[in-house]
Coordinates of C-alpha atoms and ligand atoms in Angstrom, one line a residue:
M1 CA 17.7 8.8 3.8
R2 CA 14.6 8.5 5.7
I3 CA 11.9 6.2 4.1
L4 CA 8.4 6.0 5.3
S5 CA 5.0 4.5 4.3
G6 CA 2.1 2.8 5.4
I7 CA -0.6 0.2 4.8
Q8 CA -4.4 0.0 6.2
P9 CA -5.5 -2.9 7.9
S10 CA -8.9 -2.5 6.2
G11 CA -8.7 -6.1 4.7
V12 CA -6.5 -8.6 3.5
L13 CA -3.3 -7.4 1.5
H14 CA -3.5 -8.1 -2.2
I15 CA -1.1 -7.9 -5.3
G16 CA -1.9 -4.3 -5.9
N17 CA -0.6 -3.5 -2.3
Y18 CA 2.5 -5.8 -3.0
F19 CA 3.8 -4.3 -6.0
G20 CA 2.4 -0.7 -5.7
M21 CA 4.1 -0.2 -2.1
M22 CA 5.5 -3.1 -0.3
Q23 CA 7.8 -4.6 -2.9
P24 CA 9.5 -1.2 -3.1
A25 CA 9.2 -0.5 0.4
I26 CA 11.1 -3.6 0.9
A27 CA 13.9 -2.7 -1.6
L28 CA 14.3 0.6 -0.1
Q29 CA 14.9 -0.8 3.6
A30 CA 18.6 -1.4 2.7
Q31 CA 18.9 2.2 1.4
G32 CA 18.1 4.3 4.6
E33 CA 16.2 4.4 7.8
A34 CA 12.8 2.8 7.2
F35 CA 9.6 3.3 8.9
Y36 CA 6.5 1.2 7.8
F37 CA 3.4 1.6 9.8
I38 CA 0.3 -0.3 9.8
A39 CA -2.4 2.7 9.4
D40 CA -4.9 1.6 11.9
Y41 CA -6.3 5.0 12.7
H42 CA -7.2 5.5 9.1
A43 CA -8.7 2.1 8.8
L44 CA -11.3 3.2 11.3
T45 CA -12.9 5.5 8.7
S46 CA -14.1 2.2 7.1
V47 CA -14.0 -0.9 9.6
R48 CA -16.3 -1.0 12.4
D49 CA -15.7 -4.2 13.8
P50 CA -13.1 -4.2 16.5
K51 CA -12.4 -7.9 16.3
A52 CA -11.8 -7.7 12.6
L53 CA -9.5 -4.7 13.1
R54 CA -7.3 -6.5 15.5
E55 CA -6.9 -9.4 13.4
N56 CA -6.3 -7.4 10.3
I57 CA -3.7 -5.5 12.2
H58 CA -1.9 -8.7 13.1
R59 CA -2.2 -10.4 9.7
V60 CA -0.6 -7.2 7.8
A61 CA 2.2 -7.3 10.0
L62 CA 2.7 -11.0 9.6
D63 CA 2.2 -10.8 5.5
F64 CA 4.6 -7.9 5.3
L65 CA 7.0 -9.8 7.3
A66 CA 6.4 -12.7 5.5
C67 CA 7.2 -10.7 2.1
G68 CA 10.5 -9.6 3.3
L69 CA 10.2 -6.8 5.6
D70 CA 13.4 -6.9 7.7
P71 CA 12.8 -5.6 11.5
E72 CA 16.3 -5.2 11.9
R73 CA 16.5 -2.6 9.1
A74 CA 12.9 -1.1 9.2
A75 CA 10.9 0.0 12.1
L76 CA 7.2 -1.9 11.6
F77 CA 4.5 -0.6 14.1
R78 CA 0.9 0.3 14.5
Q79 CA 0.1 4.1 13.6
S80 CA -2.0 4.1 16.8
D81 CA 1.3 3.4 19.0
V82 CA 2.4 6.9 18.1
P83 CA -0.8 8.8 18.8
Q84 CA 1.3 12.3 18.6
V85 CA 0.2 11.9 14.8
T86 CA -3.2 13.0 15.8
E87 CA -1.8 16.0 17.3
L88 CA 0.4 17.0 14.6
A89 CA -2.8 16.4 12.3
W90 CA -4.7 18.8 14.4
I91 CA -2.1 21.6 13.9
L92 CA -2.0 20.8 10.2
S93 CA -5.7 20.9 9.9
T94 CA -5.4 24.5 11.3
V95 CA -3.9 25.5 8.1
A96 CA -5.4 23.0 5.7
P97 CA -7.7 24.9 3.3
M98 CA -11.1 23.3 2.7
G99 CA -10.8 23.5 -1.0
L100 CA -7.6 21.5 -1.1
L101 CA -9.0 18.6 0.8
E102 CA -12.1 19.2 -1.3
R103 CA -10.2 18.4 -4.5
S104 CA -9.1 15.0 -3.1
H105 CA -9.6 12.3 -5.7
S106 CA -9.5 9.4 -3.2
Y107 CA -12.2 11.2 -0.8
K108 CA -14.7 11.5 -4.1
D109 CA -14.2 8.1 -5.1
K110 CA -14.9 6.8 -1.7
L111 CA -18.0 8.7 -1.6
A112 CA -18.9 7.7 -5.1
R113 CA -18.4 3.9 -3.7
G114 CA -21.1 4.6 -1.3
M115 CA -18.9 5.5 2.0
L116 CA -20.2 7.7 4.6
P117 CA -19.0 11.2 4.1
S118 CA -17.4 11.5 7.7
V119 CA -15.2 14.1 8.9
G120 CA -12.2 11.5 9.4
L121 CA -12.6 10.4 5.9
F122 CA -12.4 14.0 4.7
N123 CA -9.5 14.8 6.9
Y124 CA -7.7 11.5 5.8
P125 CA -5.1 13.6 3.7
V126 CA -4.3 15.8 6.7
L127 CA -3.6 12.7 9.0
M128 CA -1.6 11.0 6.3
A129 CA 0.6 14.4 6.0
A130 CA 1.1 14.1 9.7
D131 CA 2.0 10.5 9.3
I132 CA 4.9 11.4 6.6
L133 CA 6.0 14.8 8.5
I134 CA 6.3 13.5 12.0
Y135 CA 9.2 11.2 10.7
D136 CA 11.2 13.8 8.9
S137 CA 10.8 11.5 5.8
D138 CA 12.4 12.2 2.5
V139 CA 11.0 9.2 0.4
V140 CA 7.6 7.8 0.5
P141 CA 6.9 4.7 -1.5
V142 CA 3.1 4.3 -2.8
G143 CA 1.0 3.5 -5.6
K144 CA -0.1 6.0 -8.0
D145 CA -3.4 6.4 -6.2
Q146 CA -1.4 8.1 -3.3
K147 CA 0.4 10.7 -5.4
Q148 CA -2.1 13.4 -4.7
H149 CA -1.9 12.6 -1.0
I150 CA 1.9 13.4 -1.1
E151 CA 1.4 16.6 -3.0
I152 CA -1.3 17.6 -0.3
T153 CA 1.3 16.8 2.5
R154 CA 4.0 18.9 0.6
D155 CA 1.5 21.6 0.4
L156 CA 0.6 21.6 4.4
A157 CA 4.3 21.4 5.0
V158 CA 4.9 24.6 2.9
K159 CA 2.3 26.3 4.6
I160 CA 3.7 25.5 7.9
N161 CA 7.2 26.4 6.9
E162 CA 6.0 29.9 5.5
T163 CA 4.2 30.6 8.5
F164 CA 6.2 29.7 11.4
G165 CA 9.8 29.0 9.9
K166 CA 11.4 26.1 8.6
V167 CA 9.7 23.3 10.6
F168 CA 9.3 20.5 8.1
K169 CA 11.3 18.7 5.2
L170 CA 9.4 18.4 1.9
P171 CA 9.1 14.6 1.1
E172 CA 9.2 13.1 -2.5
P173 CA 6.7 10.4 -3.6
R174 CA 8.2 7.1 -5.2
I175 CA 6.0 5.3 -7.4
Q176 CA 7.1 2.2 -9.1
A177 CA 6.6 2.7 -12.8
A178 CA 5.9 -0.6 -13.3
A179 CA 2.9 -1.0 -11.0
E180 CA 1.6 2.4 -10.7
I181 CA -1.9 1.2 -10.7
V182 CA -2.6 -2.7 -10.5
P183 CA -5.7 -3.7 -12.0
G184 CA -8.2 -5.9 -10.0
I185 CA -10.0 -8.9 -11.8
D186 CA -12.6 -6.6 -13.2
G187 CA -10.2 -4.2 -14.6
Q188 CA -10.4 -1.6 -12.1
K189 CA -7.9 -0.4 -9.5
M190 CA -7.2 -3.4 -7.5
S191 CA -8.6 -2.6 -3.9
K192 CA -9.4 -4.5 -0.7
S193 CA -12.8 -3.0 -0.6
Y194 CA -13.9 -3.3 -4.2
G195 CA -14.1 -7.1 -4.0
N196 CA -11.8 -7.5 -7.0
N197 CA -8.6 -8.3 -5.2
I198 CA -6.2 -11.3 -5.5
D199 CA -4.6 -11.6 -2.2
I200 CA -0.9 -12.3 -1.7
F201 CA -1.7 -15.5 0.7
G202 CA -4.9 -16.7 -0.7
N203 CA -5.2 -20.5 -1.0
E204 CA -4.3 -22.3 -4.1
K205 CA -8.1 -23.0 -5.1
E206 CA -9.3 -19.4 -4.5
M207 CA -6.6 -17.9 -6.2
R208 CA -6.9 -19.9 -9.1
T209 CA -10.6 -19.6 -9.3
L210 CA -9.9 -15.5 -9.0
V211 CA -7.4 -15.8 -11.8
M212 CA -9.7 -17.6 -14.0
S213 CA -12.6 -14.9 -13.4
I214 CA -10.5 -12.0 -14.7
V215 CA -12.9 -10.2 -17.0
T216 CA -12.1 -10.2 -20.6
D217 CA -13.5 -9.2 -24.0
S218 CA -15.4 -11.9 -26.0
T219 CA -12.5 -11.9 -28.9
P220 CA -12.4 -15.9 -30.3
V221 CA -9.4 -18.1 -29.6
E222 CA -8.0 -17.6 -33.2
T223 CA -8.2 -13.9 -33.5
P224 CA -5.3 -11.4 -32.3
K225 CA -5.8 -9.6 -29.1
D226 CA -4.5 -6.5 -27.7
P227 CA -2.3 -7.1 -24.9
S228 CA -2.2 -3.5 -23.7
R229 CA -5.9 -3.6 -23.0
S230 CA -5.8 -7.1 -21.2
T231 CA -5.9 -7.3 -17.3
I232 CA -4.3 -10.8 -17.8
F233 CA -1.5 -9.2 -19.7
Q234 CA -0.7 -6.5 -17.3
L235 CA -0.6 -9.0 -14.3
Y236 CA 1.5 -11.4 -16.0
S237 CA 4.1 -8.5 -16.5
L238 CA 4.4 -8.1 -12.9
F239 CA 5.5 -11.5 -12.1
A240 CA 7.1 -12.4 -15.7
T241 CA 11.0 -12.0 -17.1
K242 CA 11.5 -9.7 -20.1
N243 CA 11.6 -12.4 -22.4
E244 CA 8.4 -13.9 -20.9
I245 CA 6.5 -11.0 -21.5
A246 CA 7.9 -10.3 -25.0
E247 CA 6.7 -14.1 -25.5
M248 CA 3.3 -13.7 -24.3
R249 CA 3.1 -10.2 -26.1
E250 CA 3.6 -12.0 -29.3
R251 CA 1.2 -14.6 -28.8
F252 CA -1.3 -12.2 -28.1
Q253 CA -0.9 -10.2 -31.1
K254 CA -0.7 -13.4 -33.3
G255 CA -4.0 -15.1 -32.2
G256 CA -4.5 -18.6 -31.8
T257 CA -4.4 -18.6 -28.0
G258 CA -7.2 -18.1 -25.8
Y259 CA -7.9 -16.1 -22.9
G260 CA -8.3 -19.2 -20.4
D261 CA -4.8 -20.5 -21.5
F262 CA -3.4 -17.3 -20.8
K263 CA -4.9 -17.2 -17.2
K264 CA -3.8 -20.6 -16.6
E265 CA -0.2 -19.3 -17.3
L266 CA -0.6 -16.4 -15.2
F267 CA -2.0 -18.4 -12.3
Q268 CA 1.4 -20.5 -12.6
K269 CA 3.7 -17.6 -12.3
L270 CA 1.7 -15.8 -9.5
W271 CA 1.7 -19.1 -7.4
Q272 CA 5.3 -19.6 -8.0
Y273 CA 6.3 -16.1 -7.5
F274 CA 4.9 -16.2 -4.0
A275 CA 5.9 -19.6 -2.6
P276 CA 9.1 -18.6 -0.9
M277 CA 7.1 -15.8 1.0
R278 CA 4.3 -18.6 1.8
K279 CA 7.1 -20.9 3.4
R280 CA 8.6 -17.7 5.2
R281 CA 5.0 -17.0 6.7
E282 CA 4.5 -20.5 7.9
E283 CA 8.0 -20.2 9.7
I284 CA 6.6 -16.9 11.4
L285 CA 3.6 -18.3 12.5
A286 CA 5.4 -21.1 14.5
D287 CA 6.7 -18.3 17.0
K288 CA 3.5 -16.9 18.2
S289 CA 5.0 -13.9 20.1
Y290 CA 7.3 -13.0 17.0
V291 CA 4.8 -10.4 15.4
D292 CA 4.1 -8.7 18.6
S293 CA 7.5 -8.3 19.5
V294 CA 8.5 -6.8 16.1
L295 CA 5.7 -4.2 16.6
I296 CA 6.6 -3.4 20.2
R297 CA 10.2 -2.8 18.8
G298 CA 9.3 -0.5 15.9
A299 CA 6.8 1.5 18.0
R300 CA 9.7 2.4 20.3
R301 CA 11.6 3.6 17.4
A302 CA 8.9 5.6 16.0
N303 CA 8.2 7.1 19.1
E304 CA 11.7 8.4 19.8
V305 CA 11.8 10.3 16.3
A306 CA 8.2 11.3 16.5
N307 CA 8.9 13.0 20.0
Q308 CA 11.8 14.9 18.8
V309 CA 10.0 16.4 15.6
M310 CA 6.7 17.2 18.0
Q311 CA 8.9 19.0 20.2
R312 CA 10.2 21.1 17.1
V313 CA 6.6 21.7 16.0
R314 CA 5.2 22.5 19.4
S315 CA 8.0 25.2 20.2
A316 CA 7.5 26.7 16.5
V317 CA 3.8 27.1 16.6
G318 CA 4.0 28.6 20.3
L319 CA 2.6 25.5 22.3
Ligands
AQP401 N1 -4.3 -1.4 -7.0 C1 -3.0 -1.0 -6.6 N2 -2.0 -0.7 -7.3 C2 -0.9 0.0 -6.8 N3 -0.8 0.3 -5.6 C3 -1.6 0.0 -4.6 N4 -2.0 0.3 -3.5 C4 -3.3 -0.1 -3.3 N5 -3.8 -0.7 -4.2 C5 -3.0 -0.4 -5.3 C6 -0.8 0.9 -2.7 O1 -0.7 0.2 -1.6 C7 -0.5 1.0 -0.4 C8 -1.2 0.8 0.8 O2 -2.7 1.3 0.5 P1 -3.7 1.3 1.5 O3 -3.7 0.3 2.2 O4 -3.3 2.5 2.4 O5 -5.0 1.9 0.9 P2 -5.4 2.1 -0.5 O6 -4.7 2.5 -1.8 O7 -7.0 2.6 -0.5 O8 -5.6 0.5 -0.8 P3 -6.6 -0.5 -0.8 O9 -6.5 -2.1 -1.2 O10 -7.7 0.2 -2.0 O11 -7.8 -0.1 0.3 P4 -9.1 0.1 0.5 O12 -10.0 -0.7 -0.2 O13 -9.3 -0.2 2.1 O14 -9.2 1.7 0.3 C9 -0.7 2.4 -1.0 O15 0.6 3.1 -1.1 C10 -1.2 2.2 -2.2 O16 -0.9 3.2 -3.4

């Protein structure tokens, strides 16, 4: 089984990225041949500062490794170290119907949030399809927000297969049921660019402040509260055991505990959860060349597969 996933260096990684994509990707690395890339071409649609982009790329690699990505099992690499994906994206764009891309939720959401409607942003799902298809991927661990992009990938693969014979495999999304859409401190989808994120490796004071500022309603302390509508409870459920979740649910429903106390419990859980990863991160940081050497090795492996697939594609379409 070949596993593929990517993450944008458009900012600092947050717990939505962790539970939506990184944790499942790390769990899958032992079950097949894994390719995980840092989507720097994609990030160009939103990051205009070259220095910041370079720093983000390095930091995403560092954080992913600290969280448990094992470079002996999974190839970790920069998207732009495999520029063949842009060639494949062009070939796919020649069969991609405009209407299919116009229906992209992510494109519409980004415009609604004030991003400029660039051709790159519009074409994002085509480049993502190329990212997936160029490695003959079987499984793509992603958050629910990316589900439509995987459907577009499959549609484009089918179009190529119908036109030129069987060129591509059809990949399947793998969406973590417990973390389909991790909410940010404002209750909306947690996102690097929405300013509602709790970062995986934020410092203690910052993280405590963020957790304490999670938006709640004004239900008084003594009154029962609805756990299913609470961001605090949803986030706590990601970190706690089944029994701890059941116990917090009961206290929500019973009343007598204020949101402030629940937030303190959430912070404790969250801070403890990432403690071993913070330690690992410090160890990696001690070896200045480690991250770069991992990325170089990963790119070599990714290029081997991408070159083989591109040879097949070029020959199929007549290039
Ligand atoms: N809140 C989330 N809940 C569950 N999964 C999430 N992912 C992102 N946010 C959540 C998943 O993380 C992976 C990498 O995402 P990405 O960096 O490629 O882009 P994104 O989905 O657009 O993430 P952000 O943080 O929202 O970035 P910006 O603000 O730059 O657009 C994906 O699998 C995604 O599903």
